[in-house]
CSV table of C-alpha atoms in Angstrom, one decimal:
chain,number,residue,atom,x,y,z
A,138,MET,CA,3.9,11.1,-15.7
A,139,ILE,CA,1.0,8.7,-15.9
A,140,LEU,CA,-0.1,6.5,-13.0
A,141,ILE,CA,-2.1,3.4,-14.2
A,142,GLY,CA,-4.3,1.5,-11.8
A,143,GLN,CA,-7.3,1.8,-9.5
A,144,TYR,CA,-7.0,3.3,-6.1
A,145,ASP,CA,-8.7,0.4,-4.4
A,146,SER,CA,-5.4,-1.4,-4.9
A,147,PRO,CA,-3.2,-0.6,-1.9
A,148,PHE,CA,-0.1,-0.6,-4.2
A,149,VAL,CA,-1.5,1.9,-6.6
A,150,ARG,CA,-2.8,4.0,-3.7
A,151,ARG,CA,0.6,4.2,-2.0
A,152,VAL,CA,2.1,5.5,-5.2
A,153,GLY,CA,-0.6,8.1,-5.7
A,154,VAL,CA,-0.3,9.3,-2.1
A,155,ALA,CA,3.5,9.7,-2.5
A,156,LEU,CA,3.2,11.5,-5.8
A,157,THR,CA,0.8,14.0,-4.2
A,158,LEU,CA,2.9,14.5,-1.1
A,159,TYR,CA,5.9,15.1,-3.3
A,160,GLY,CA,3.9,17.7,-5.3
A,161,MET,CA,4.5,15.8,-8.6
A,162,ALA,CA,1.9,16.3,-11.3
A,163,PHE,CA,0.6,13.2,-12.9
A,164,GLU,CA,-2.3,11.9,-15.0
A,165,HIS,CA,-4.2,9.0,-13.5
A,166,ARG,CA,-5.7,6.2,-15.7
A,167,PRO,CA,-7.9,4.0,-13.5
A,168,TRP,CA,-7.4,0.8,-15.5
A,169,SER,CA,-8.3,-2.5,-14.0
A,170,SER,CA,-5.9,-5.4,-14.4
A,171,PHE,CA,-8.9,-7.5,-15.4
A,172,GLY,CA,-11.2,-5.3,-17.4
A,173,ASP,CA,-8.4,-3.3,-19.1
A,174,ALA,CA,-5.9,-6.1,-19.4
A,175,ASP,CA,-5.4,-5.6,-23.1
A,176,ARG,CA,-4.6,-1.9,-22.7
A,177,LEU,CA,-2.5,-2.6,-19.6
A,178,ARG,CA,-0.4,-5.3,-21.4
A,179,ALA,CA,1.0,-2.7,-23.7
A,180,TYR,CA,2.7,-1.1,-20.7
A,181,ASN,CA,3.3,-4.2,-18.5
A,182,PRO,CA,3.3,-7.7,-19.9
A,183,LEU,CA,2.3,-9.0,-16.5
A,184,THR,CA,-0.9,-6.9,-16.7
A,185,ARG,CA,-0.3,-5.9,-13.1
A,186,VAL,CA,-0.7,-2.5,-11.5
A,187,PRO,CA,0.7,0.0,-10.5
A,188,VAL,CA,2.4,1.2,-13.6
A,189,LEU,CA,4.1,4.6,-13.8
A,190,VAL,CA,4.9,5.9,-17.3
A,191,LEU,CA,7.6,8.6,-17.1
A,192,GLU,CA,7.6,11.8,-19.1
A,193,ASP,CA,10.0,10.2,-21.6
A,194,GLY,CA,7.8,7.1,-22.0
A,195,PHE,CA,9.9,4.8,-19.9
A,196,VAL,CA,7.8,2.4,-17.9
A,197,LEU,CA,8.2,1.4,-14.2
A,198,THR,CA,6.3,-1.4,-12.5
A,199,ASP,CA,6.1,-2.6,-8.9
A,200,SER,CA,5.2,-0.1,-6.3
A,201,HIS,CA,8.5,-0.3,-4.4
A,202,MET,CA,10.6,0.2,-7.5
A,203,ILE,CA,8.4,3.2,-8.5
A,204,LEU,CA,8.8,4.8,-5.0
A,205,ASP,CA,12.5,4.2,-5.1
A,206,TYR,CA,12.6,6.2,-8.3
A,207,LEU,CA,10.5,9.0,-7.0
A,208,ASP,CA,12.5,9.2,-3.8
A,209,GLY,CA,15.6,9.8,-5.9
A,210,LEU,CA,14.0,13.0,-7.3
A,211,VAL,CA,13.4,14.7,-4.0
A,212,GLU,CA,15.6,16.2,-1.2
A,213,GLN,CA,13.7,14.6,1.6
A,214,PRO,CA,12.5,11.1,0.6
A,215,LEU,CA,9.9,9.2,2.5
A,216,PHE,CA,12.4,6.3,2.7
A,217,PRO,CA,15.3,7.8,4.6
A,218,ARG,CA,18.6,7.7,2.9
A,219,THR,CA,20.7,7.2,6.0
A,220,GLU,CA,20.9,4.2,8.4
A,221,PRO,CA,19.6,3.0,10.7
A,222,ALA,CA,16.5,4.9,9.9
A,223,ARG,CA,16.3,3.5,6.4
A,224,HIS,CA,16.2,-0.2,7.2
A,225,ARG,CA,13.7,0.4,10.0
A,226,VAL,CA,11.3,2.1,7.6
A,227,LEU,CA,11.9,-0.5,5.0
A,228,LYS,CA,11.1,-3.3,7.4
A,229,VAL,CA,7.7,-1.9,8.3
A,230,ALA,CA,6.8,-1.0,4.7
A,231,GLY,CA,7.9,-4.5,3.6
A,232,LEU,CA,5.6,-6.2,6.2
A,233,ALA,CA,2.7,-3.9,5.3
A,234,CYS,CA,3.1,-4.7,1.6
A,235,GLY,CA,3.3,-8.4,2.4
A,236,LEU,CA,0.1,-8.0,4.4
A,237,ALA,CA,-1.6,-6.4,1.4
A,238,ASP,CA,-0.3,-9.1,-0.9
A,239,LYS,CA,-1.7,-11.9,1.3
A,240,ALA,CA,-5.0,-10.1,1.6
A,241,VAL,CA,-5.1,-10.0,-2.2
A,242,SER,CA,-4.3,-13.7,-2.5
A,243,LEU,CA,-7.0,-14.5,0.1
A,244,PHE,CA,-9.6,-12.5,-1.9
A,245,TYR,CA,-8.8,-14.3,-5.1
A,246,GLU,CA,-8.9,-17.7,-3.5
A,247,ARG,CA,-12.3,-17.0,-2.1
A,248,ALA,CA,-13.8,-15.1,-5.1
A,249,MET,CA,-12.3,-17.0,-8.1
A,250,HIS,CA,-12.6,-20.6,-7.1
A,251,GLU,CA,-15.8,-22.6,-6.8
A,252,ALA,CA,-14.2,-24.7,-4.1
A,253,ILE,CA,-11.6,-22.9,-1.9
A,254,SER,CA,-8.7,-24.6,-0.3
A,255,PRO,CA,-9.3,-24.7,3.4
A,256,SER,CA,-5.5,-25.0,4.1
A,257,PHE,CA,-4.6,-22.1,1.8
A,258,ASP,CA,-7.4,-20.0,3.3
A,259,ALA,CA,-6.2,-20.7,6.8
A,260,ARG,CA,-2.6,-20.1,5.9
A,261,CYS,CA,-3.4,-16.6,4.5
A,262,ARG,CA,-5.5,-15.7,7.5
A,263,THR,CA,-2.7,-16.9,9.8
A,264,GLN,CA,-0.1,-14.9,7.9
A,265,ILE,CA,-2.3,-11.7,7.9
A,266,GLY,CA,-2.9,-12.1,11.6
A,267,ALA,CA,0.7,-12.6,12.4
A,268,VAL,CA,1.8,-9.5,10.5
A,269,LEU,CA,-0.8,-7.4,12.1
A,270,ALA,CA,0.3,-8.6,15.5
A,271,ALA,CA,3.9,-7.8,14.8
A,272,LEU,CA,3.1,-4.4,13.5
A,273,GLU,CA,0.8,-3.6,16.4
A,274,SER,CA,3.5,-4.7,18.9
A,275,ASP,CA,6.2,-2.6,17.2
A,276,LEU,CA,4.0,0.5,17.1
A,277,ALA,CA,2.8,-0.1,20.7
A,278,GLY,CA,6.4,-0.2,21.9
A,279,ARG,CA,7.0,3.4,21.0
A,280,ALA,CA,6.7,6.0,23.8
A,281,VAL,CA,3.3,7.6,24.0
A,282,SER,CA,4.8,11.0,24.5
A,283,GLU,CA,6.8,10.6,21.2
A,284,GLN,CA,3.6,9.5,19.4
A,285,ASP,CA,1.9,12.6,20.7
A,286,LYS,CA,4.6,14.9,19.3
A,287,ASN,CA,5.2,12.9,16.2
A,288,PRO,CA,2.0,11.1,15.3
A,289,TYR,CA,3.6,8.7,12.8
A,290,TRP,CA,5.7,5.5,13.1
A,291,PHE,CA,9.1,7.0,13.2
A,292,GLY,CA,8.3,10.6,13.7
A,293,PRO,CA,8.0,12.2,10.3
A,294,LEU,CA,5.5,10.7,7.9
A,295,SER,CA,7.2,7.9,5.9
A,296,HIS,CA,6.6,5.2,3.4
A,297,ALA,CA,6.1,2.9,6.4
A,298,ASP,CA,3.0,4.8,7.5
A,299,ILE,CA,1.6,5.0,4.0
A,300,ALA,CA,2.1,1.3,3.3
A,301,VAL,CA,0.4,0.3,6.6
A,302,GLY,CA,-2.5,2.7,6.0
A,303,CYS,CA,-3.1,1.5,2.5
A,304,ALA,CA,-2.9,-2.1,3.5
A,305,TRP,CA,-5.2,-1.7,6.5
A,306,ARG,CA,-7.9,0.0,4.4
A,307,PHE,CA,-7.7,-2.7,1.8
A,308,VAL,CA,-7.9,-5.6,4.3
A,309,THR,CA,-10.9,-4.1,6.1
A,310,GLU,CA,-12.8,-3.5,2.9
A,311,ALA,CA,-11.9,-6.7,1.0
A,312,HIS,CA,-12.4,-8.9,4.0
A,313,PRO,CA,-15.0,-7.3,6.3
A,314,GLY,CA,-14.7,-8.7,9.8
A,315,LEU,CA,-11.2,-10.2,9.4
A,316,ILE,CA,-9.6,-7.4,11.5
A,317,ASP,CA,-10.9,-6.6,15.0
A,318,PRO,CA,-9.9,-2.9,15.4
A,319,ALA,CA,-10.3,-3.2,19.2
A,320,SER,CA,-7.5,-5.7,19.4
A,321,LEU,CA,-5.2,-3.5,17.3
A,322,PRO,CA,-5.8,-0.1,18.8
A,323,ASN,CA,-2.5,1.5,17.8
A,324,LEU,CA,-2.8,0.5,14.1
A,325,HIS,CA,-6.5,1.6,14.2
A,326,ARG,CA,-5.5,5.0,15.4
A,327,LEU,CA,-2.7,5.3,12.9
A,328,SER,CA,-5.1,4.4,10.1
A,329,ALA,CA,-7.6,6.9,11.1
A,330,ARG,CA,-4.9,9.6,11.3
A,331,LEU,CA,-3.7,8.8,7.8
A,332,GLU,CA,-7.2,8.6,6.3
A,333,ALA,CA,-7.8,12.2,7.5
A,334,LEU,CA,-4.9,13.5,5.4
A,335,ALA,CA,-5.8,15.2,2.2
A,336,ALA,CA,-3.4,13.0,0.2
A,337,PHE,CA,-5.1,9.9,1.4
A,338,GLN,CA,-8.6,11.3,0.8
A,339,ALA,CA,-7.6,12.4,-2.7
A,340,HIS,CA,-6.6,8.8,-3.6
A,341,TYR,CA,-9.3,6.7,-2.1
A,342,GLN,CA,-11.6,4.4,-4.0
A,343,ALA,CA,-13.9,1.9,-2.3
A,344,PHE,CA,-13.0,-1.7,-3.0
A,345,LEU,CA,-14.4,-3.0,-6.3
A,346,PRO,CA,-14.3,-6.7,-6.7
A,347,PRO,CA,-12.9,-7.6,-10.2
A,348,THR,CA,-15.4,-8.8,-12.7
């Protein structure tokens, strides 16, 4: 398989982390959706990443769809197969991906326009803050003893943790100062725990603004 995209994208990174945790071999092509748009367009007409090219040449796009495919190949997927565990993990992962998406939109608004829209900027910052508060509250509501025994959101490591960790790192690097770690201690601890994992370290790239 071939994973296309740079690891400073939280969406590419979450796929890379999952592939590694699943022990699936893949080639990585660190193409940019800006600088490598022509090459990328041959695989995805939207020129967006991530893109996963399967061994038979079939192309999957969108990180959630890619992970859904990968989960179907393993016995113990990072999205649980049974309810209610499945929809609980899906909710957290969905919020985390929305957080990352809003952070991307905010960056483009600030970097690509000579005159930014104050209302759009404020809306994005409000949405980011609200999602972080909701995630912090959810994580804080879990028993400390359970967190000690099982250091991840729902016990075993899941796509919820991975999505949150990738989104957190992106927001802190793309928007320095936007997040106050002291006000979000549980998310901060979780992020540090995830960044210490070999799979996260193997798929880290410092944020590179598109040129």
